[in-house]
Short mmCIF file of C-alpha atoms in Angstrom, two decimals:
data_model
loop_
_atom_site.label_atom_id
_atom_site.label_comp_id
_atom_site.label_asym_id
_atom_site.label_seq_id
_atom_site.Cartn_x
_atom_site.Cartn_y
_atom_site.Cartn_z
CA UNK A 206 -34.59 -37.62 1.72
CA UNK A 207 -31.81 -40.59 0.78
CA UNK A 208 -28.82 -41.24 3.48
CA UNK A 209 -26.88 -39.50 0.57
CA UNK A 210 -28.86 -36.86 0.08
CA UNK A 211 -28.55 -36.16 4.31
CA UNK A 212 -25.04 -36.74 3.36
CA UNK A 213 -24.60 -33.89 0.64
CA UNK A 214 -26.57 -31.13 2.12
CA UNK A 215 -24.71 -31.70 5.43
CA UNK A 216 -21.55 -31.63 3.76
CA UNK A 217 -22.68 -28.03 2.28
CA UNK A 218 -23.99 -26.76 5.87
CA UNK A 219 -20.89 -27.53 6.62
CA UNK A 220 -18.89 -25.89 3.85
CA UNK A 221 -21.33 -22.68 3.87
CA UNK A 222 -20.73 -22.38 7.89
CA UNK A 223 -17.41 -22.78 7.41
CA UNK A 224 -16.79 -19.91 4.62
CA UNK A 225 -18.72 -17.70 7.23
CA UNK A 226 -16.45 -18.36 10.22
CA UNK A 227 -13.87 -18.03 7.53
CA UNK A 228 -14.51 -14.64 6.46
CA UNK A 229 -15.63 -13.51 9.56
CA UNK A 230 -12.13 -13.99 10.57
CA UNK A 231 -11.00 -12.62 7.66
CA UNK A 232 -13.12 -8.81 8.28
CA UNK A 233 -11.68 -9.51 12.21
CA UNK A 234 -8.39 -9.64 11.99
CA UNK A 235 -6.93 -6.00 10.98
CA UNK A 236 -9.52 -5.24 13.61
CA UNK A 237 -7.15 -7.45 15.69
CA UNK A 238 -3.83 -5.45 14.31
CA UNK A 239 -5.16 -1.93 14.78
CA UNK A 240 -5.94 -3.08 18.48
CA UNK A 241 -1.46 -3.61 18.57
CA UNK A 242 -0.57 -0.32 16.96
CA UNK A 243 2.95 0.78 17.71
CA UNK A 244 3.37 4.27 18.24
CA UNK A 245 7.11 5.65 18.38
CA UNK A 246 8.32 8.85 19.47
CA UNK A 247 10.29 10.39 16.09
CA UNK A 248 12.38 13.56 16.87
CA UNK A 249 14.20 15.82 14.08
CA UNK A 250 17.42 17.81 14.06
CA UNK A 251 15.35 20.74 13.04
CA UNK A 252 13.03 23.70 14.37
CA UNK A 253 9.46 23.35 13.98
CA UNK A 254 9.23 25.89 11.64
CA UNK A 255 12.59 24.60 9.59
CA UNK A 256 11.16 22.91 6.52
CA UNK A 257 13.56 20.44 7.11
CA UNK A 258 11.10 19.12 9.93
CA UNK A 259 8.13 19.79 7.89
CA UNK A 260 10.25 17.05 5.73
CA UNK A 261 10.60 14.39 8.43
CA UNK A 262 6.71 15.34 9.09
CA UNK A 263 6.11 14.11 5.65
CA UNK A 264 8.36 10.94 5.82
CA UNK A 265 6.03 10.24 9.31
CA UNK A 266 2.65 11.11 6.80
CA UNK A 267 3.69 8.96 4.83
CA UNK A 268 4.50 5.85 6.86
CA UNK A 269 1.20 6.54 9.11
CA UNK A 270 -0.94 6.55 6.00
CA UNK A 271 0.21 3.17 4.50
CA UNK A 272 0.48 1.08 7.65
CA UNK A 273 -3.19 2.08 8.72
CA UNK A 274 -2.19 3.48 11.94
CA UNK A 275 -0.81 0.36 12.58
CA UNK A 276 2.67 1.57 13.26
CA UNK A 277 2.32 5.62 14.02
CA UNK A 278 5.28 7.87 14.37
CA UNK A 279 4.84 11.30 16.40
CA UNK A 280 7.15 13.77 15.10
CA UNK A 281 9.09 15.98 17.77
CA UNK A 282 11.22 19.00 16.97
CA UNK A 283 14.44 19.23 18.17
CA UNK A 284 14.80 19.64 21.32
CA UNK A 285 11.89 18.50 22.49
CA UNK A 286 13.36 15.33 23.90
CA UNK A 287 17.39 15.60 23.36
CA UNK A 288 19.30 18.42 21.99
CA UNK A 289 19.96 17.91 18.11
CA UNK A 290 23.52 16.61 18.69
CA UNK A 291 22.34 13.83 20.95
CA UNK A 292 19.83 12.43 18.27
CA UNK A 293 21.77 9.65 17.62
CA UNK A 294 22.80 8.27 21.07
CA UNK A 295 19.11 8.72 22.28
CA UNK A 296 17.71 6.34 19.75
CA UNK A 297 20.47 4.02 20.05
CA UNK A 298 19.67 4.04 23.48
CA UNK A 299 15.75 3.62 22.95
CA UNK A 300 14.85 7.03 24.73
CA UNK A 301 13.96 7.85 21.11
CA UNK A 302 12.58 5.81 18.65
CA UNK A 303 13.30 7.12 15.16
CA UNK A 304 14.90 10.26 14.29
CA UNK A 305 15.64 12.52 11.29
CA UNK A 306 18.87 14.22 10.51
CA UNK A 307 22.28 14.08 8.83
CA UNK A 308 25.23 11.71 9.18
CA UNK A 309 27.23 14.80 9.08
CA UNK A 310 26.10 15.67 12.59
CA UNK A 311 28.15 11.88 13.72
CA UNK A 312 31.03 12.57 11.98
CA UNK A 313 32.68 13.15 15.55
CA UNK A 314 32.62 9.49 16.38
CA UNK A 315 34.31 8.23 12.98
CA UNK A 316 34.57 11.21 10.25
CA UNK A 317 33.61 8.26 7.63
CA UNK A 318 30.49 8.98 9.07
CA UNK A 319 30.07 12.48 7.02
CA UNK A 320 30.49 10.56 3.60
CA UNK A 321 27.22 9.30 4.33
CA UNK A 322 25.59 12.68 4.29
CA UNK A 323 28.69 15.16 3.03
CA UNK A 324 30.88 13.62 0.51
CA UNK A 325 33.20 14.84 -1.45
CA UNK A 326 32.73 16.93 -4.65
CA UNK A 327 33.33 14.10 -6.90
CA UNK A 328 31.15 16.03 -9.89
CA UNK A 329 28.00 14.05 -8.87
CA UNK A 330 25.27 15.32 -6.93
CA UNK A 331 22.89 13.89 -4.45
CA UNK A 332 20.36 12.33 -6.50
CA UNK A 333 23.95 10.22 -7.82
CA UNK A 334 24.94 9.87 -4.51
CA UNK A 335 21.56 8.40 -3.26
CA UNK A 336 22.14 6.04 -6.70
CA UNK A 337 25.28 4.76 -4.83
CA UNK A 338 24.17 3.98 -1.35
CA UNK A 339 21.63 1.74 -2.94
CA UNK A 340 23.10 0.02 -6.06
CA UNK A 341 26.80 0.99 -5.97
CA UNK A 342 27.40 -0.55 -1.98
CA UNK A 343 26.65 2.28 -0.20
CA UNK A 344 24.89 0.66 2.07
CA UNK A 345 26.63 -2.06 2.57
CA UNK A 346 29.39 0.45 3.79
CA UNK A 347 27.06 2.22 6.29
CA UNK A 348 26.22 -0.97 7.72
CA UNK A 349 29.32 -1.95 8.10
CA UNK A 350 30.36 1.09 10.16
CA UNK A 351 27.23 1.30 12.38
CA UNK A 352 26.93 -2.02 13.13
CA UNK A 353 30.63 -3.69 13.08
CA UNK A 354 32.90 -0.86 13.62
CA UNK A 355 30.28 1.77 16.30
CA UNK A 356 28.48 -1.48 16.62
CA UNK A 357 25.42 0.56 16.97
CA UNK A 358 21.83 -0.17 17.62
CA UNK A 359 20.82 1.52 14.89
CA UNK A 360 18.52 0.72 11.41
CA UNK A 361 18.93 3.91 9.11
CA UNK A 362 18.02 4.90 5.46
CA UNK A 363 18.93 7.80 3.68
CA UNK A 364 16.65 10.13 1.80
CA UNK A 365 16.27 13.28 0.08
CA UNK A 366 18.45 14.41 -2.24
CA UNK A 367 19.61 17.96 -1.48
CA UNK A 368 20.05 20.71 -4.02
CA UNK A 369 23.94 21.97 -3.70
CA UNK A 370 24.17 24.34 -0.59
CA UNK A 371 25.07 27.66 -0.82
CA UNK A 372 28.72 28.59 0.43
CA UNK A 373 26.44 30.54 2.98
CA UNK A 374 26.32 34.47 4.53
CA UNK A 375 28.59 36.96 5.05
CA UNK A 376 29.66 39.95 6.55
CA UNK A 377 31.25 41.00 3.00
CA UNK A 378 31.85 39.72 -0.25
CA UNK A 379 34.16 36.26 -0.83
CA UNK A 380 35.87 37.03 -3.69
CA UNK A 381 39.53 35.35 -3.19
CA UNK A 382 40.20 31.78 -1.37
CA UNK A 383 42.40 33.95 0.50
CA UNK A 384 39.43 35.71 2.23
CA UNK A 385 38.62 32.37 4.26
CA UNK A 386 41.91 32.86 5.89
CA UNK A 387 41.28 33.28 9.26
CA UNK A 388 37.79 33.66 9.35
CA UNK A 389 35.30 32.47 12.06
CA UNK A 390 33.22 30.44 9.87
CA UNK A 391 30.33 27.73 10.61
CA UNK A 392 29.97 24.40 8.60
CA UNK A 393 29.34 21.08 10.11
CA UNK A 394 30.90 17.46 8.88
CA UNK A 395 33.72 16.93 6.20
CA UNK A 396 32.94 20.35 5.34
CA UNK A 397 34.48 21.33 8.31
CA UNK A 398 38.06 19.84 7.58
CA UNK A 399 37.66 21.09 3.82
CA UNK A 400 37.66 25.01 5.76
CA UNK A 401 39.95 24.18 7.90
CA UNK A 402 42.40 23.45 4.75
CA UNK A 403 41.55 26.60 3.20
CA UNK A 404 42.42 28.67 6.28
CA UNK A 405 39.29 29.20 8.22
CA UNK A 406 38.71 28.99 11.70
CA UNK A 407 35.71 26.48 12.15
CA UNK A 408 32.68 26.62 14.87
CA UNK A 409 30.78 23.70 15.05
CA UNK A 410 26.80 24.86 15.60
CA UNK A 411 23.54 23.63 15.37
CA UNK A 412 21.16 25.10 13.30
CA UNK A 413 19.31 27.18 15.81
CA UNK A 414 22.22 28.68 17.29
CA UNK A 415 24.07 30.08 14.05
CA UNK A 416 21.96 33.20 13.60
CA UNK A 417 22.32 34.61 17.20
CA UNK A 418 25.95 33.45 16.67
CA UNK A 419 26.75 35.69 13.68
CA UNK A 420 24.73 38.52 14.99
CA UNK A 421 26.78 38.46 18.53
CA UNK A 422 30.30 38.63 15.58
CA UNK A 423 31.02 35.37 17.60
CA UNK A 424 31.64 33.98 13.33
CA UNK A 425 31.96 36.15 10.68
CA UNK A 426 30.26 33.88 8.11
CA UNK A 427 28.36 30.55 8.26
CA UNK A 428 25.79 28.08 6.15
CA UNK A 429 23.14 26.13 6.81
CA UNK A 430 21.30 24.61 3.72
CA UNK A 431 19.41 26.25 1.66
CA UNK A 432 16.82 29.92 0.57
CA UNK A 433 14.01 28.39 2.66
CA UNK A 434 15.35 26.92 5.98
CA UNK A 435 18.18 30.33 6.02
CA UNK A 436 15.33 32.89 5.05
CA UNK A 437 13.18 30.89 8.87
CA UNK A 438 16.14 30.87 10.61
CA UNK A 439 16.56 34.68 10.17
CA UNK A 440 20.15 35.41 8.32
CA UNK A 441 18.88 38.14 6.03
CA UNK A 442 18.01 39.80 9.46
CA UNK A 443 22.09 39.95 10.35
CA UNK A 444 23.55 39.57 6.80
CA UNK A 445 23.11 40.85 3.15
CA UNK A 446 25.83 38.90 1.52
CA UNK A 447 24.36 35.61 0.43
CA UNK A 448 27.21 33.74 -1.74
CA UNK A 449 25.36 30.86 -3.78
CA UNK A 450 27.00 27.58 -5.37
CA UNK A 451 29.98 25.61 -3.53
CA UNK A 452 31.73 22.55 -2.95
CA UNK A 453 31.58 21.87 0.48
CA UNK A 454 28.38 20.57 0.44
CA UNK A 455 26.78 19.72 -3.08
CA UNK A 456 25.85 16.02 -2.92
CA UNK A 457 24.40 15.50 0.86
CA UNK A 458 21.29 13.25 1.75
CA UNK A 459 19.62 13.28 4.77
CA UNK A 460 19.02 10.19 7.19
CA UNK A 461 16.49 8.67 8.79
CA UNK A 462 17.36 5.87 12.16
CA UNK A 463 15.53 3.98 13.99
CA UNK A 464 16.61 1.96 17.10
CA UNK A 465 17.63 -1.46 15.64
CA UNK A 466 15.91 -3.76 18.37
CA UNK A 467 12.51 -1.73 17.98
CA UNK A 468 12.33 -2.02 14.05
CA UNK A 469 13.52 -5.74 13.41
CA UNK A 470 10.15 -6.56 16.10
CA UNK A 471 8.08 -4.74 13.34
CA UNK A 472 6.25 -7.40 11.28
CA UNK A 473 7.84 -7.53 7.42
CA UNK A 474 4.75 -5.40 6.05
CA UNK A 475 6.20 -2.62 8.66
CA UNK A 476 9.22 -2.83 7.95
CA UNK A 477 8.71 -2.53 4.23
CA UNK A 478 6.41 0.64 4.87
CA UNK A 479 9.45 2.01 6.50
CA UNK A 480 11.93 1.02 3.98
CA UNK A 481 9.82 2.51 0.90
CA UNK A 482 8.41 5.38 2.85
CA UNK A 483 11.42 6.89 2.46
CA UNK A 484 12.18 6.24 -1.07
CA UNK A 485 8.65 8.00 -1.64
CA UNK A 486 8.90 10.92 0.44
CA UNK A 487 12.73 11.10 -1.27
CA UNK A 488 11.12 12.02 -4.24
CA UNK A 489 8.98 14.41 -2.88
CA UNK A 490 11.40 15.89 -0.86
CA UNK A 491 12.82 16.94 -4.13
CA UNK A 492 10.37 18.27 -5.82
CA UNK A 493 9.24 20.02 -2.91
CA UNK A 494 12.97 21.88 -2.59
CA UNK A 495 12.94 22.97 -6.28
CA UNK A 496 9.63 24.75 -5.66
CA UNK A 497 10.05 26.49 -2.22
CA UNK A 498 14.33 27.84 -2.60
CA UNK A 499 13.01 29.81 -5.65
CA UNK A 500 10.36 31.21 -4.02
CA UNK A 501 12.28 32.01 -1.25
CA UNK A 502 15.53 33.36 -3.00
CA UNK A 503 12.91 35.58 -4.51
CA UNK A 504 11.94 36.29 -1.30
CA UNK A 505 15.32 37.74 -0.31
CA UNK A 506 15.89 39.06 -3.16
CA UNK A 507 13.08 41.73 -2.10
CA UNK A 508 14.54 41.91 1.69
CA UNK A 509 17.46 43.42 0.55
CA UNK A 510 19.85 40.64 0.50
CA UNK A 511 22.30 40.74 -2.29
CA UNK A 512 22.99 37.46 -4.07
CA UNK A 513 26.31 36.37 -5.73
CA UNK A 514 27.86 33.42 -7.44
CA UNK A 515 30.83 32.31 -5.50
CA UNK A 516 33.83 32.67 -7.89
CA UNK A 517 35.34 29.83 -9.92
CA UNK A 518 38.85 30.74 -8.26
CA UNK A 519 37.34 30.19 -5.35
CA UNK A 520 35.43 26.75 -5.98
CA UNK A 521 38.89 25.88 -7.30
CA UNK A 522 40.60 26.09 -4.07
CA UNK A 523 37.90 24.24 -2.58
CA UNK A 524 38.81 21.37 -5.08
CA UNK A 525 42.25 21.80 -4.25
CA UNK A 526 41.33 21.47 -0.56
CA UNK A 527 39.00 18.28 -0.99
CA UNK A 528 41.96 16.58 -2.73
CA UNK A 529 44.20 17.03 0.80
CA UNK A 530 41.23 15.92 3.25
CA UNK A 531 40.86 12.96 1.30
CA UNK A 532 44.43 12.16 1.13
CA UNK A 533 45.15 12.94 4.67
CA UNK A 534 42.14 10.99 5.77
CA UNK A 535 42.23 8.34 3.77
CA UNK A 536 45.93 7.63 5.19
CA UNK A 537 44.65 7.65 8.45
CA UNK A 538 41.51 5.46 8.61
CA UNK A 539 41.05 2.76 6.40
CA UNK A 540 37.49 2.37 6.42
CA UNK A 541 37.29 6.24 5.11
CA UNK A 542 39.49 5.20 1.96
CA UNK A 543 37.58 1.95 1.09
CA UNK A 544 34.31 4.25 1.13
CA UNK A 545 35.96 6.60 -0.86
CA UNK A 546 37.16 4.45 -3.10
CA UNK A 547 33.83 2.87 -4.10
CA UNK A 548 32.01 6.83 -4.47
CA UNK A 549 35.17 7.55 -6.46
CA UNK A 550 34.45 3.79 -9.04
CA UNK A 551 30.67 5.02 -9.11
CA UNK A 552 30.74 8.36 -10.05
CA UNK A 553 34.00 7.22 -12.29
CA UNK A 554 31.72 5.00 -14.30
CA UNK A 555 28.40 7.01 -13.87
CA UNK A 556 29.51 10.57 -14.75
CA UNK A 557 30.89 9.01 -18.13
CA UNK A 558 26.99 8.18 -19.07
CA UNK A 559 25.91 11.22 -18.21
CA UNK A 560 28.58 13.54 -19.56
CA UNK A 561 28.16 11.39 -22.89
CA UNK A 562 24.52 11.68 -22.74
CA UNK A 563 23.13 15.34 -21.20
CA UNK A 564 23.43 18.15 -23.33
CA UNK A 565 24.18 21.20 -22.10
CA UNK A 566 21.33 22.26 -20.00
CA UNK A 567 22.65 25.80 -19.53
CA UNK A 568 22.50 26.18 -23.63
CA UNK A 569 18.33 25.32 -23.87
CA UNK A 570 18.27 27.92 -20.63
CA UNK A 571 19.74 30.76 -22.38
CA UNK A 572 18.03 29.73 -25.52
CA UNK A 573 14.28 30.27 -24.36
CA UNK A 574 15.15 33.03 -21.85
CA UNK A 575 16.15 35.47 -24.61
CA UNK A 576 14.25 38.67 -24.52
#
């Protein structure tokens, strides 16, 4: 064998050992990663049994599945750790992780806070409003009020688009705006101030604690959210008025945090697992909504429970009422009125597409449901 012949097959020893410590460390190193996984403790707002927190479970699936175990969140009901209320300062604090909730539930601390999760009824709806947090400056707005104005230690997304809630149970029909006049009613958020305008007296409750609430006559009326999570929580056990469409809530979102210091340590992979976790499971969340409330409205249909359409007078005053919270607030904090003011340029420029462009959907209904 030549010098160069020695030369070239060393050369390709060489090579051919190299490639094999190569991809060795190639098959060794997610070996490495799972070794580091990051588990997090991820409490809800909700009751187990709430399919709200079967939601949050299926953010957690979701984020579990595509980062290989590498980053795992354990999902705790309510409770479990902090009360639902407390949510936010626990993860802020790192007791918590991650959580899943509402902005509405924060709207104590600056009550720009609910636009997040409870705007107003600007004739969009929560798919619209999700539109805005990401391409109309949403969430360039929630930044700037977690982390400059709270100055917060918080990372948060928002997610799911929730179907309009109902105006909620009763001990008897609404039929007049006058009705809410003096009546001990529960709502949580903006929602609260828009009652308050109408006449009502406002409690303040978590979910777990409305039902006992009405059944005690401590309120006379009170919503949650939505067929499904009402039906768990047990209101056709104390009430057989359930009034369906209003304005108090019909475009809110629900949001996910995470303590700010704990995510930005994520590698970028994580972090964009996180990020598009809960675009997916937005989707879903959807989807999933449509098919359970009509099962369940069904379902209390059968139990007894009578439903009715609140009345356009009534959704009216509620109009009426928005217009004064926004007015009054917007004089009063001017962060609230530079939020508003962007919803009220995106739905402004956004309804006009869609009001040009969907036909009436109520028309093909009737059509094909004849006979």
């Amino acid at each position: 064998m030549t010098d160069v012949t020695k030369t070239k097959s060393t050369s390709r020893r060489r090579f051919v050992t190299g490639l094999a410590a190569g991809g060795a460390a190639t098959v060794a190193m997610p070996q490495v990663s799972r070794a580091q996984t990051v588990n997090w403790k991820f409490q809800s707002t909700w009751p187990t049994k709430d399919i709200f927190h079967e939601f949050a479970q299926d953010f957690a699936n979701r984020v579990n599945e595509m980062a290989g175990n590498r980053l795992k969140l354990e999902v705790l009901a309510a409770g479990t750790v902090v009360p639902a209320f407390q949510l936010q300062d626990a993860v802020n604090a790192g007791i918590l992780d991650g959580g899943h909730g509402v902005c509405a539930y924060w709207y104590g601390k600056n009550k720009a806070f609910s636009l997040f999760g409870t705007p107003p009824a600007l004739g969009w709806d929560a798919n619209s409003f999700l539109g805005w947090m990401k391409y109309g400056g949403g969430y360039e707005l929630y930044n700037e009020l977690v982390g400059s104005i709270l100055k917060l230690n918080l990372v948060g997304f928002l997610t799911g688009p929730m179907p309009c809630q109902p105006l909620g149970w009763f001990k008897k029909e609404i039929k007049t705006a006058d009705d809410f006049k003096g009546l001990k009613y529960r709502t949580v958020g903006l929602a609260a101030d828009l009652m308050r305008e109408m006449g009502a007296a406002v409690t303040i409750l978590a979910g777990g604690e409305i039902v006992p609430a009405l059944e005690r006559g401590v309120i006379d009326g009170a919503e949650f959210n939505n067929p499904s999570s009402d039906s768990l929580l047990g209101f056709q056990d104390v009430s057989k008025v359930y009034m369906m469409r209003s304005f108090h809530q019909d475009a809110e979102a629900f949001e996910i945090i995470f303590n700010k210091a704990k995510f930005e340590a994520l590698p970028a992979e994580l972090k964009s697992i996180v990020r598009y976790a809960a675009e997916s499971a937005s989707s879903d969340m959807l989807w999933k909504a449509l098919d359970r409330y009509s099962k369940d409205m069904e379902g209390l249909k059968a139990k007894g429970v009578t439903i009715i359409e609140t009345p356009d007078a009534v959704l009216q005053a509620q109009l009426n009422a928005w217009t004064k919270v926004i007015d009054k607030l917007s004089a009063d904090n001017a962060f609230f009125k530079k939020v508003v003011d962007s919803q009220k340029a995106w739905t402004k420029r956004t309804l006009a597409y869609e009001r040009a462009n969907t036909p009436p959907r109520a028309m093909a209904a009737a059509h094909f449901s004849k006979g």
